[in-house]
Short mmCIF file of C-alpha atoms in Angstrom, two decimals:
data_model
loop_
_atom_site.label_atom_id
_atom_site.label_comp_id
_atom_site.label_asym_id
_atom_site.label_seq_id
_atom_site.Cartn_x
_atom_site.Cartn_y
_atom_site.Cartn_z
CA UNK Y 1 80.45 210.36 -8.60
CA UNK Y 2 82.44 210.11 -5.60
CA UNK Y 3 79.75 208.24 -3.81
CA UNK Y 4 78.93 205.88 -6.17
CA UNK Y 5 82.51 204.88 -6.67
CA UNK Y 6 82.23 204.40 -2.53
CA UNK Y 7 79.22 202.17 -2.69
CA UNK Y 8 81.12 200.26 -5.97
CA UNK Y 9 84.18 199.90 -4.12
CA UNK Y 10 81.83 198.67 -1.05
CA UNK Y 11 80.20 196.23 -2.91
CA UNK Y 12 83.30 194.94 -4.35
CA UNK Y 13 84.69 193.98 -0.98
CA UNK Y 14 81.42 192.27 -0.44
CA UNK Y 15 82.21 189.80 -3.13
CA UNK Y 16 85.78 189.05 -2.13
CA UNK Y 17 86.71 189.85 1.39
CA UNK Y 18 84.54 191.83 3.50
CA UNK Y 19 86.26 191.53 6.64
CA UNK Y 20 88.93 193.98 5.89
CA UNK Y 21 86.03 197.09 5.51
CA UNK Y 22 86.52 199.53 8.72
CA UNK Y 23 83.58 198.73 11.25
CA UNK Y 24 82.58 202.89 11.03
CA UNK Y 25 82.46 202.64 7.08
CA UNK Y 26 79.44 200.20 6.45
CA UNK Y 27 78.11 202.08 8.83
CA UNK Y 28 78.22 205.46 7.63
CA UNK Y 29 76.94 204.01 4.31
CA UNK Y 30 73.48 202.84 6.08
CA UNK Y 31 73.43 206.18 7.48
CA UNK Y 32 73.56 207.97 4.41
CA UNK Y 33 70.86 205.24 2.93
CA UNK Y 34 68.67 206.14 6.04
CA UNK Y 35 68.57 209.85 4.74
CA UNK Y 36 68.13 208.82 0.74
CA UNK Y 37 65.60 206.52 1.65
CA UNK Y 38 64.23 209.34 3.83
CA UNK Y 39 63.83 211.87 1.16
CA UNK Y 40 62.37 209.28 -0.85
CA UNK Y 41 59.15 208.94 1.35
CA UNK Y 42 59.39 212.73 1.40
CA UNK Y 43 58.98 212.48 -2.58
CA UNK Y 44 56.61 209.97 -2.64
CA UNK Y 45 54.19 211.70 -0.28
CA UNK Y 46 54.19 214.88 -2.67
CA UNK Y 47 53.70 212.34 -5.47
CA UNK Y 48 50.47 211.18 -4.31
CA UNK Y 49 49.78 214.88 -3.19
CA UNK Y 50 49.78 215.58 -7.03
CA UNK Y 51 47.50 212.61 -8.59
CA UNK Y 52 50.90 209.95 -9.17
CA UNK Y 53 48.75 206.73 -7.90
CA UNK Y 54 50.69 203.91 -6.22
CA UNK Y 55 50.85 201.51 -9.09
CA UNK Y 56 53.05 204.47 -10.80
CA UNK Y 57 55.21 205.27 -8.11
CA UNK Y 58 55.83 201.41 -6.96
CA UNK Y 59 56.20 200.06 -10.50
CA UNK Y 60 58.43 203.29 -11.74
CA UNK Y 61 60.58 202.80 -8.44
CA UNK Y 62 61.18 199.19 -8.62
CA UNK Y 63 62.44 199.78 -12.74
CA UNK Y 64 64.92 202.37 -11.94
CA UNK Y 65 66.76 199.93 -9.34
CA UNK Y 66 66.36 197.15 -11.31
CA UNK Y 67 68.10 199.14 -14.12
CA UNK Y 68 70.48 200.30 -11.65
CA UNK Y 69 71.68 197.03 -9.91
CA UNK Y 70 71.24 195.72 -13.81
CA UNK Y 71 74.04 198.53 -14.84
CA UNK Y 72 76.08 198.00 -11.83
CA UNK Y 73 76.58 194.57 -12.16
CA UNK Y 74 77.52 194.75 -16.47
CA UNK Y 75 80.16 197.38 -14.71
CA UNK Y 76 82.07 194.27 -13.18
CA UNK Y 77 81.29 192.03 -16.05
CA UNK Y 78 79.07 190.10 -13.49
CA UNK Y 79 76.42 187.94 -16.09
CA UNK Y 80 72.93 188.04 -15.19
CA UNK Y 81 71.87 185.25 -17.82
CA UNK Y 82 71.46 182.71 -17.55
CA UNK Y 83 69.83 183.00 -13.86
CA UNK Y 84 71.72 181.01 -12.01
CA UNK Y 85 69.62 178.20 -9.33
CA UNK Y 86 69.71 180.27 -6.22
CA UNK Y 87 67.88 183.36 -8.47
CA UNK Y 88 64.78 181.28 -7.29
CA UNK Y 89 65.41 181.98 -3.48
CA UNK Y 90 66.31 185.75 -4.39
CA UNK Y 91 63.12 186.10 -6.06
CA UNK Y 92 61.15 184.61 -3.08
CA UNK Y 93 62.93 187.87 -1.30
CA UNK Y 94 61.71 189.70 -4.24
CA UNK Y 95 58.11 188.91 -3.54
CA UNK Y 96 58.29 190.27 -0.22
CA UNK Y 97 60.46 193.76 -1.30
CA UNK Y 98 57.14 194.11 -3.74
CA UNK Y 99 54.67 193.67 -1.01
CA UNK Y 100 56.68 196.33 1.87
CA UNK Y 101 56.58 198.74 -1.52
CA UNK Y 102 53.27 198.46 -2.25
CA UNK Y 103 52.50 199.01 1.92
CA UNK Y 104 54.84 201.23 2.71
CA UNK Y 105 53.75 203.47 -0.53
CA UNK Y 106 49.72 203.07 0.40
CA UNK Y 107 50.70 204.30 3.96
CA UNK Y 108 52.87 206.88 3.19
CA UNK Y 109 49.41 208.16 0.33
CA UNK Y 110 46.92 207.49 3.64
CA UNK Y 111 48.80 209.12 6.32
CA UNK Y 112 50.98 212.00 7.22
CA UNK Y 113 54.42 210.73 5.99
CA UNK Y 114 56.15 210.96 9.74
CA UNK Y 115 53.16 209.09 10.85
CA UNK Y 116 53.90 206.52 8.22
CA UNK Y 117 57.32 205.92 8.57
CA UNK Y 118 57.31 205.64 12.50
CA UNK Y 119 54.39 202.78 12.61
CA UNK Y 120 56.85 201.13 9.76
CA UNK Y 121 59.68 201.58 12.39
CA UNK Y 122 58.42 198.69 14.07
CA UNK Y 123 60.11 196.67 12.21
CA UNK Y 124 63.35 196.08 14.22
CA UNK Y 125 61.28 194.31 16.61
CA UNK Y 126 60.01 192.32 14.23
CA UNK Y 127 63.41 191.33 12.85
CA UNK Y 128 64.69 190.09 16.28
CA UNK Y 129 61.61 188.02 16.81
CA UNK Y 130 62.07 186.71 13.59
CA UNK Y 131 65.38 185.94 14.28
CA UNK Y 132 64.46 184.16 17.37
CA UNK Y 133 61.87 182.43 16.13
CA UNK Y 134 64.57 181.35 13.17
CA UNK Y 135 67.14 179.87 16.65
CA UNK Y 136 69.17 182.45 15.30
CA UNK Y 137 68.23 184.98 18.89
CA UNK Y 138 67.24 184.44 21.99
CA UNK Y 139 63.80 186.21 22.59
CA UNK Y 140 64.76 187.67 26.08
CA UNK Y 141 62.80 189.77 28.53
CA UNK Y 142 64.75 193.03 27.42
CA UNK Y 143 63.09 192.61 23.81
CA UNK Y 144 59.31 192.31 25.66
CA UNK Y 145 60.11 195.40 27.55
CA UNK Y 146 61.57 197.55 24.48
CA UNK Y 147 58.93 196.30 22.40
CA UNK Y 148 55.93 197.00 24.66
CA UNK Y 149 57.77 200.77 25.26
CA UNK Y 150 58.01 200.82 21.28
CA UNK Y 151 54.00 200.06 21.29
CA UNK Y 152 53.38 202.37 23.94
CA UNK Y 153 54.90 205.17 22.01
CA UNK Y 154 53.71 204.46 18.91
CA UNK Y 155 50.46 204.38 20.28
CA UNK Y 156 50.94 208.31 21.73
CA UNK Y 157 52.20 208.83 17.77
CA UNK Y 158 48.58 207.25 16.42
CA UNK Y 159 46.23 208.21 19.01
CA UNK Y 160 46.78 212.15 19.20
CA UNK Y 161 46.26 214.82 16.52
CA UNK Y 162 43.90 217.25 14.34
CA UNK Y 163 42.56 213.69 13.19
CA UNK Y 164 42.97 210.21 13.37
CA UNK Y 165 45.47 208.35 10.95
CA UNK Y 166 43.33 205.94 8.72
CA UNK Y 167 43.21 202.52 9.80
CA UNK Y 168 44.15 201.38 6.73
CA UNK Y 169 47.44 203.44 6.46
CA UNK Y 170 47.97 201.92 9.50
CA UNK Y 171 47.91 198.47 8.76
CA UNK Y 172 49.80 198.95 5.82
CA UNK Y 173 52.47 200.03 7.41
CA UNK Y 174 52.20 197.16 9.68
CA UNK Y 175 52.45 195.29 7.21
CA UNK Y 176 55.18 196.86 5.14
CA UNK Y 177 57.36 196.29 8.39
CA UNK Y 178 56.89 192.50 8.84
CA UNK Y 179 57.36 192.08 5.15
CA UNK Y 180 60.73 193.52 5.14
CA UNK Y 181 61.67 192.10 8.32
CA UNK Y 182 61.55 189.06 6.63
CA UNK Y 183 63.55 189.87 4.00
CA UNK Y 184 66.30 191.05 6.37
CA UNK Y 185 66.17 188.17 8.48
CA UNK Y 186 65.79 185.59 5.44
CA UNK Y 187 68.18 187.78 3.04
CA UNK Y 188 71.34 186.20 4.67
CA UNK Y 189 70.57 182.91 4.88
CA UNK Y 190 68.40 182.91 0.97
CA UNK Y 191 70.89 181.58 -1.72
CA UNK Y 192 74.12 182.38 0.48
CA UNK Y 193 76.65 181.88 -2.32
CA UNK Y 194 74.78 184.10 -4.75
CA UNK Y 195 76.97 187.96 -4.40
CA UNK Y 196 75.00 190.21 -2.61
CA UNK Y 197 74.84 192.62 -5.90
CA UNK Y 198 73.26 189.65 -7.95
CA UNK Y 199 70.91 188.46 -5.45
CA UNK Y 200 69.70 192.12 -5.03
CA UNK Y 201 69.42 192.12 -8.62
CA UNK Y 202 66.65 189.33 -8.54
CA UNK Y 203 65.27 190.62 -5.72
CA UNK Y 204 64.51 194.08 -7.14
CA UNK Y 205 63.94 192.53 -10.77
CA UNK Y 206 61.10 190.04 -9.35
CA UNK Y 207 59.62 192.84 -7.61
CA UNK Y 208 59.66 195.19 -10.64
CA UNK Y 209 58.04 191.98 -12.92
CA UNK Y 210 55.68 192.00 -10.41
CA UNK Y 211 54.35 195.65 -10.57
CA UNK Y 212 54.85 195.99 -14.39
CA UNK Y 213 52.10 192.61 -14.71
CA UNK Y 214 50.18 194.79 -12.28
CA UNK Y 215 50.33 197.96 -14.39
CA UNK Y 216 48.77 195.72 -16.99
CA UNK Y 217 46.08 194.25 -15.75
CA UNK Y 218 44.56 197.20 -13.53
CA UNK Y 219 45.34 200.11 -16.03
CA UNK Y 220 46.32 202.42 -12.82
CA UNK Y 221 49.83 202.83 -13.96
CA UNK Y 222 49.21 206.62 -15.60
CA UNK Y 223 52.23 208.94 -16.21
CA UNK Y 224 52.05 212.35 -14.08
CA UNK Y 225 50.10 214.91 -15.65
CA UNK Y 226 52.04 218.22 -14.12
CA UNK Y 227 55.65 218.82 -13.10
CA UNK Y 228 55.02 218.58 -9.55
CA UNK Y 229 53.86 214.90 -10.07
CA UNK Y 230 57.08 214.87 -12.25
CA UNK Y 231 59.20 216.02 -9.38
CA UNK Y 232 57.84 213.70 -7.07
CA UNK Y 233 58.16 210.57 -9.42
CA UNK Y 234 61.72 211.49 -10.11
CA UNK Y 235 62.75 211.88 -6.91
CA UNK Y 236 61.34 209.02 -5.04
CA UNK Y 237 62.45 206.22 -7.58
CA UNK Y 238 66.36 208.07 -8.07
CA UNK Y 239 66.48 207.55 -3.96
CA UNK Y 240 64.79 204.58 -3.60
CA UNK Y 241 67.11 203.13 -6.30
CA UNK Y 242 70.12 204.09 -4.71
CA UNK Y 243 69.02 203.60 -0.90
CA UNK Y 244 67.59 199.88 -2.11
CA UNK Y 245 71.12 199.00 -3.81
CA UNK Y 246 73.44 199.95 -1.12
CA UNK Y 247 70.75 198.72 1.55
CA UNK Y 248 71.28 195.08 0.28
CA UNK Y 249 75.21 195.52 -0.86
CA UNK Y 250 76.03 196.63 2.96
CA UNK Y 251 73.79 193.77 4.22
CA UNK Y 252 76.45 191.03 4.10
CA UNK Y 253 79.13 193.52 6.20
CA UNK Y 254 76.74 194.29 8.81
CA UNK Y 255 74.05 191.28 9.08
CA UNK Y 256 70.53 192.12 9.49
CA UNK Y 257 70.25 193.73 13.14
CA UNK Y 258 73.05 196.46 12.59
CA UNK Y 259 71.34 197.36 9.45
CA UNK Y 260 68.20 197.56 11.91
CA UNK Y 261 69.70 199.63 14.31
CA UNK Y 262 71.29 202.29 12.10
CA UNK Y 263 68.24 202.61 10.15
CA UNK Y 264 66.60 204.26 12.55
CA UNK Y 265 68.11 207.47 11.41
CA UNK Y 266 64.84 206.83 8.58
CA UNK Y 267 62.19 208.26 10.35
CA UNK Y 268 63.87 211.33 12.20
CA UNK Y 269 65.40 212.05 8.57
CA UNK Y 270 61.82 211.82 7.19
CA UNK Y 271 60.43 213.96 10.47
CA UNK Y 272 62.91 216.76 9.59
CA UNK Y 273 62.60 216.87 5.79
CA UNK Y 274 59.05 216.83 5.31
CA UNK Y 275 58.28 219.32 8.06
CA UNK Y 276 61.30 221.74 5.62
CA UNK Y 277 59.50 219.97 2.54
CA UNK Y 278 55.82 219.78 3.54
CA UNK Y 279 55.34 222.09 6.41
CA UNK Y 280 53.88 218.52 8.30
CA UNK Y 281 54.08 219.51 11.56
CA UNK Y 282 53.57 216.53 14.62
CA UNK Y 283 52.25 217.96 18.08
CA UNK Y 284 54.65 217.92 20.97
CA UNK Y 285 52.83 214.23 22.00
CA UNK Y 286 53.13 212.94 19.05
CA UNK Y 287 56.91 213.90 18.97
CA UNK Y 288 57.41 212.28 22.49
CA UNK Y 289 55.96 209.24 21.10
CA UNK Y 290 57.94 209.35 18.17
CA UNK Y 291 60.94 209.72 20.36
CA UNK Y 292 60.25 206.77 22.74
CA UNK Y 293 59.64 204.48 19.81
CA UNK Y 294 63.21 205.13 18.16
CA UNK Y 295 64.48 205.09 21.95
CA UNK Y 296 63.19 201.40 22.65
CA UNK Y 297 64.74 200.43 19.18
CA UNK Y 298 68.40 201.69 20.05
CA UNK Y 299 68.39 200.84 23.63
CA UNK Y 300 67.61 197.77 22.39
CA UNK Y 301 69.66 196.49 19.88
CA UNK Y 302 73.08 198.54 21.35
CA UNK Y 303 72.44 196.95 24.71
CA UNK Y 304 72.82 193.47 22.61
CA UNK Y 305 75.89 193.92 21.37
CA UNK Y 306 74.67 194.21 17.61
CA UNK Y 307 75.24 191.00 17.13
CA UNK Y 308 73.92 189.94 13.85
#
């Protein structure tokens, strides 16, 4: 209770006068996202590991935020209908929240989940190139360097090992990191006087109408057939709900390279809970690798000032 009041009262501040928030406290909250969203993959891994298939997981996921956000915003008497004009940019966003799901959950069912979640990590490079290429950044020679360490590491991650991650879990966590790198980058500048709760409302909503239509016309959305699958399903749409929601509500306090930076917490949060959760276990090269990767992201972005 007390930390969804936090995340209310966060939110709330958003709408009105976001300035006056402490510069530790937004951050703390992305920390504590970078964990839930952590434990999430963690869930979603032993999902798979018990028969949920992806349409399930994504389309189960994407509901429970939507009905989150939906509740959230009814709390502050905040309408939802009718959609006002700038829903239409929120639900461009929304199409590209669907696609990192659908990515990041194929990668996470094709690869160890560590392995998943690093390759993702990519995408703070991705976000400041995008933000160059938007005139928003410079694209300087301290971004080439960090990103060819980033490469060079993840590369020491991927290329080491009992066996070889598949090169389609690969890609689609390629992929899953450029398509939310664009949403960070565009989120700030999509429908700027829509409130951060109601944009992430479309967002989510789009991305949920998209999966349910999915569900429909392949057939693959089955509900779990044992209480592990249960477990799993439970656990990664309750923290992807509430790691999504106060993800986009801390957004506007921060701006999208902050967010970036603080994020990285993700993927040694995922290394440490599903090695406790899983027993996945990376060799010492593959830890190095992991290491350099998350290195080249922070000395990166804090040598730039975290300007947004």
């Amino acid at each position: 209770m007390q930390r969804a009041a936090t995340f209310a009262r966060a939110g709330r501040r958003a709408l009105v006068s976001p300035r006056r928030d402490p510069a530790w406290l937004p951050a703390l909250g992305v920390a504590a996202i970078a964990v839930t969203l952590a434990a999430g993959h963690v869930c979603a891994r032993y999902a798979f590991a018990n028969g949920v298939t992806v349409v399930t997981a994504a389309t189960t996921r994407s509901l429970t935020a939507t009905l989150l956000l939906f509740a959230l915003l009814r709390a502050r008497r905040v309408a939802v209908l009718p959609p006002p004009r700038e829903a239409r940019a929120a639900a461009v966003l929304g199409i590209l929240i669907a696609a990192q799901t659908v990515l990041v959950q194929i990668a996470v069912k094709l690869m160890p989940v560590t392995l998943a979640i690093l390759t993702m990590y990519t995408f703070p490079f991705l976000t400041s190139v995008g933000m160059s290429l938007t005139g928003r950044e410079r694209l300087t020679p301290r971004l080439v360097a960090a990103l060819v360490c980033a490469f060079a590491g993840l590369a020491l991650v991927l290329g080491v090992g009992e066996a070889a991650p598949a090169p389609l879990g690969i890609a689609a966590a390629l992929g899953a990191a450029l398509a939310f790198s664009t949403a960070l980058v565009l989120t700030p500048t999509f429908a700027p006087d829509l409130p951060a709760p109601l944009r992430a409302f479309f967002m989510i909503a789009t991305a949920a109408a998209i999966f349910v239509t999915a569900s429909v016309v392949t057939g693959e959305f089955r509900l779990p057939g044992n209480d592990a699958a249960w477990l799993g399903l439970a656990g990664l749409s309750a923290l992807y709900a509430i790691g999504f929601t106060g993800l986009f509500l801390l957004l506007p306090l921060l701006g999208p390279i902050p967010i970036a930076l603080t994020l990285n917490l993700e993927p040694l949060a995922v290394a440490v809970i599903s090695w406790a959760a899983l027993g996945e276990v990376l060799t010492p090269t593959q830890m190095a690798g992991g290491l350099v990767v998350v290195a080249a992201v922070v000395y990166y972005q804090a040598t730039r000032g975290g300007k947004a």
